[in-house]
Coordinates of C-alpha atoms and ligand atoms in Angstrom, one line a residue:
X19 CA 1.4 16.4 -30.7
X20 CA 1.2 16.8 -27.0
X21 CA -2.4 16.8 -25.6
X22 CA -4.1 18.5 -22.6
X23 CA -4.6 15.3 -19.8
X24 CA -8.1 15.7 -18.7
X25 CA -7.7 16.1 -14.3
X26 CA -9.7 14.4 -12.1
X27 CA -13.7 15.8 -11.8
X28 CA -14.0 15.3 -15.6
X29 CA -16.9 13.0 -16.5
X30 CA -15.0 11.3 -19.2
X31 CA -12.4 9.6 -16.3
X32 CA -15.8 8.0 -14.8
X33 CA -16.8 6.5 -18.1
X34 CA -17.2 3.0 -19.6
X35 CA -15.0 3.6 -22.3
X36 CA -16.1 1.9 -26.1
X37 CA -14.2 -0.9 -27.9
X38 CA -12.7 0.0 -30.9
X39 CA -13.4 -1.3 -34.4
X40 CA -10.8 -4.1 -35.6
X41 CA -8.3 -2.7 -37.7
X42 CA -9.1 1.2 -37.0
X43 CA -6.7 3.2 -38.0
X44 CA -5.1 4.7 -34.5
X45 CA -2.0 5.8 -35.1
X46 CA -2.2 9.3 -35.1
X47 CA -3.7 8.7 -31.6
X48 CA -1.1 6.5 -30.4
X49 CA 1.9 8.6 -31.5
X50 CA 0.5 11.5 -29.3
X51 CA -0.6 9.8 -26.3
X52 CA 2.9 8.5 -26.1
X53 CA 4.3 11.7 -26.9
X54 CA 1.9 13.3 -23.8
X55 CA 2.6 10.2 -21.9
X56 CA 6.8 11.1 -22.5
X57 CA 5.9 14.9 -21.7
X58 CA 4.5 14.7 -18.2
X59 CA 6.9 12.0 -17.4
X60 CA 4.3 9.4 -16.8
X61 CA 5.0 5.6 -17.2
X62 CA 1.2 5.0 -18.5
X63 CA -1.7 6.9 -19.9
X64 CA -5.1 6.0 -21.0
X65 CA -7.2 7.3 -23.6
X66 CA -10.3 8.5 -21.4
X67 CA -7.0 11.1 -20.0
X68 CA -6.8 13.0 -23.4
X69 CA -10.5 12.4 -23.3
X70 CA -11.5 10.2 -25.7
X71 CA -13.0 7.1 -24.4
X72 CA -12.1 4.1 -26.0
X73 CA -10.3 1.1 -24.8
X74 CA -6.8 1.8 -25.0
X75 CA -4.2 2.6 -23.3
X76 CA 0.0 3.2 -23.7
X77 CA 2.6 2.0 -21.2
X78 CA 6.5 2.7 -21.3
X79 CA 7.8 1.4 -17.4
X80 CA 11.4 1.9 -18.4
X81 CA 11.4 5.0 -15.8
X82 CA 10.8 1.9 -13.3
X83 CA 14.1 0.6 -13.8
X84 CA 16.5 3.1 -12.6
X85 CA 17.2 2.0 -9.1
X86 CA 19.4 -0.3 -8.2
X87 CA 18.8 -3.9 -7.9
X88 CA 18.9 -5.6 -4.3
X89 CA 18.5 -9.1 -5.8
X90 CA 19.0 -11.3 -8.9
X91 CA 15.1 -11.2 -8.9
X92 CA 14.9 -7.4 -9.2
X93 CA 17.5 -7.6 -11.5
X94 CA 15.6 -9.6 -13.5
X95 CA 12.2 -7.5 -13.1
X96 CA 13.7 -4.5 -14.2
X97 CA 15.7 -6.2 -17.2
X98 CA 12.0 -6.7 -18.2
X99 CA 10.8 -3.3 -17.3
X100 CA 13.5 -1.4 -19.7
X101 CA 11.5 -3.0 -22.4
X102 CA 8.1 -2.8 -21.2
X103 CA 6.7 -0.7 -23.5
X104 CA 3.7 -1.5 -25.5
X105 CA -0.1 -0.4 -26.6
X106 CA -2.8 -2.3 -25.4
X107 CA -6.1 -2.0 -27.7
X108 CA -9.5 -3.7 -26.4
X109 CA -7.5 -5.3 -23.6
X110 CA -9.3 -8.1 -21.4
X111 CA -7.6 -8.8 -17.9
X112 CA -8.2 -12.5 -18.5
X113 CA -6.4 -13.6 -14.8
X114 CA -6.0 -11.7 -11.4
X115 CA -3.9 -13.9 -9.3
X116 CA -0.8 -13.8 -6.3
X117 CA -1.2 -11.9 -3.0
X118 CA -2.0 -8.5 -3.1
X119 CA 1.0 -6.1 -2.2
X120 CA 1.2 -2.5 -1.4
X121 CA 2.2 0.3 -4.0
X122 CA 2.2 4.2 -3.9
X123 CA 0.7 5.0 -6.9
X124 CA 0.1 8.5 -8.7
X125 CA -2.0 9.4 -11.9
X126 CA -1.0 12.1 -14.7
X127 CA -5.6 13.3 -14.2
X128 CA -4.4 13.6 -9.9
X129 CA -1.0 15.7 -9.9
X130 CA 0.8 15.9 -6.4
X131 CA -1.2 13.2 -4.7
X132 CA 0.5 9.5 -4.6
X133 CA -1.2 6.6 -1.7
X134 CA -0.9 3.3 -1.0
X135 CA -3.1 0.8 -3.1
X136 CA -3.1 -2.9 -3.3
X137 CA -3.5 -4.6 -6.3
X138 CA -3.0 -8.5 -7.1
X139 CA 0.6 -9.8 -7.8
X140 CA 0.0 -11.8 -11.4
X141 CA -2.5 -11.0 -14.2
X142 CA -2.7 -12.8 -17.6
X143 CA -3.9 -10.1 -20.1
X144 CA -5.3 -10.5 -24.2
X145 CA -5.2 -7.1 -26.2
X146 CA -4.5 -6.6 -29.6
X147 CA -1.1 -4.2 -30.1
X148 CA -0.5 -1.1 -32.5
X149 CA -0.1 -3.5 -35.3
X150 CA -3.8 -5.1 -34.4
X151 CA -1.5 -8.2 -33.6
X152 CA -3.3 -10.8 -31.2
X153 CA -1.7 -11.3 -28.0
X154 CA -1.4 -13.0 -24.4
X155 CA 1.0 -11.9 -21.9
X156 CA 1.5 -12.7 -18.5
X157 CA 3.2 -10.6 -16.4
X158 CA 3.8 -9.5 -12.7
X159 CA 4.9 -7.0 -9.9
X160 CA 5.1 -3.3 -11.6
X161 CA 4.3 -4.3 -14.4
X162 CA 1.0 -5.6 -13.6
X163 CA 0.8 -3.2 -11.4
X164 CA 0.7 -0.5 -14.4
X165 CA -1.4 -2.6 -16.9
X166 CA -4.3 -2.9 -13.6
X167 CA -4.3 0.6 -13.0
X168 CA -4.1 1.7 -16.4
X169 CA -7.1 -0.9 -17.2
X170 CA -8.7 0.5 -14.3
X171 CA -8.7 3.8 -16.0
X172 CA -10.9 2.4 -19.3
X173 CA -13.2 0.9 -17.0
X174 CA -14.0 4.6 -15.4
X175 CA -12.1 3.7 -11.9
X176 CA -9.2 6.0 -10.3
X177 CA -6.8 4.7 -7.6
X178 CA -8.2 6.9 -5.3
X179 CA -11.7 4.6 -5.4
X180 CA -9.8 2.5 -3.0
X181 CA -9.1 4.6 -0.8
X182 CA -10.4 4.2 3.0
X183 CA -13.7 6.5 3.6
X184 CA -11.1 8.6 5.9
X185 CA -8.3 9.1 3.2
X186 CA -10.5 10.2 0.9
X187 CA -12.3 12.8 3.0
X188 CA -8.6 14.1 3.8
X189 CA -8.2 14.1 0.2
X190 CA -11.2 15.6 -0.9
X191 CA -10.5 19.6 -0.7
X192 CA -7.5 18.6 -2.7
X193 CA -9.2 16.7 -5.5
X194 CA -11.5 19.7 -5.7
X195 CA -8.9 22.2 -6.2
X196 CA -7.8 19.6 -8.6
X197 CA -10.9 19.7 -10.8
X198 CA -10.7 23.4 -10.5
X199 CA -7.1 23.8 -11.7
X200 CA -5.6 24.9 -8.6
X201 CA -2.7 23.1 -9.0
X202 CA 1.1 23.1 -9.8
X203 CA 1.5 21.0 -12.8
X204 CA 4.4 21.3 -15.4
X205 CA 2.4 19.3 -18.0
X206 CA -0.2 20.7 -20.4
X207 CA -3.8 19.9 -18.6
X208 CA -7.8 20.6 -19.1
X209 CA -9.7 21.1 -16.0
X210 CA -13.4 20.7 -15.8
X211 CA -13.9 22.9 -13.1
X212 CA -11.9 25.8 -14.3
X213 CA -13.3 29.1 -14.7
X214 CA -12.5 31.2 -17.9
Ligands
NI315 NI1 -3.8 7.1 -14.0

């Protein structure tokens, strides 16, 4: 089932979001937040964006790997990237490390606005999987890049918090009309700000 994604203004995006009980049954939850996630053609989305706010979020960075490679490196990252797809329940971002690099990044809650942000290159992250399955995984590049900002998201944080002072007050008429739904979208979304 394909859920509305809750835009930016909504309270539930600025949340702490709550741990989930060990061994909860999610996968009702799961199946549709990657069937939303598919729909809008995002590569991640978090729970508090269908609002519910619990600590979990879905990532599928396949759509990552579709230029073409420069290098045997990039090759090799988006080799990885085809796969990338996993659930990340209770996740702890255990290890921030490398030099922080530039990315234009975009949120399904913030249609039609995409800036720069900088994020560390390496992270070591536990989370249990759809299975409730234990794990530790390094990773880098994109697809840290994705787990930070999606992690970001269960933490009540939007890329747009780190934004210069003077982007954001460029922004900010446009993050309002946002919130109030004026906005072209081709994805199903709830508004806060929207009047009936
Ligand atoms: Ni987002």
């Amino acid at each position: 089932m394909i859920l509305p994604i809750t835009a930016y203004g909504d309270t539930v995006l600025r949340k702490e979001c709550e741990e989930l009980e060990e061994g909860a049954d999610l996968s009702k939850l799961i199946n549709d937040m990657f069937e939303t996630m598919y729909d809008a053609r995002g590569v991640g989305l978090a729970a508090p964006q269908v609002s519910k706010s619990l600590r979990l979020f879905v990532i599928d960075a396949a759509a990552f790997a579709e230029d073409d490679p420069e290098s045997e490196e990039e090759k090799m990252e988006q080799e990885f990237l085809k796969t990338f797809q996993r659930t990340f329940i209770n996740p702890i971002i255990e290890e921030e490390t490398g030099p922080e690099w530039p990315f234009s990044e975009g949120c399904l809650s913030i249609p039609g606005i995409r800036e720069e942000v900088f994020r560390k290159r390496d992270i070591i992250i536990s989370y249990f999987d759809e299975k409730w399955q234990l794990k530790e995984e390094k990773l880098t590049g994109l697809a840290a890049r994705v787990v930070q900002h999606e992690y970001d998201h269960i933490e009540g944080v939007l890329f747009t918090d780190y934004l210069s002072p003077l982007k954001r007050r460029l922004l900010k008429s446009r993050l309002t009309d946002i919130s109030k739904g004026q906005v072209d979208v081709s994805y199903k979304m709830r508004f806060p700000k929207k009047k009936r």
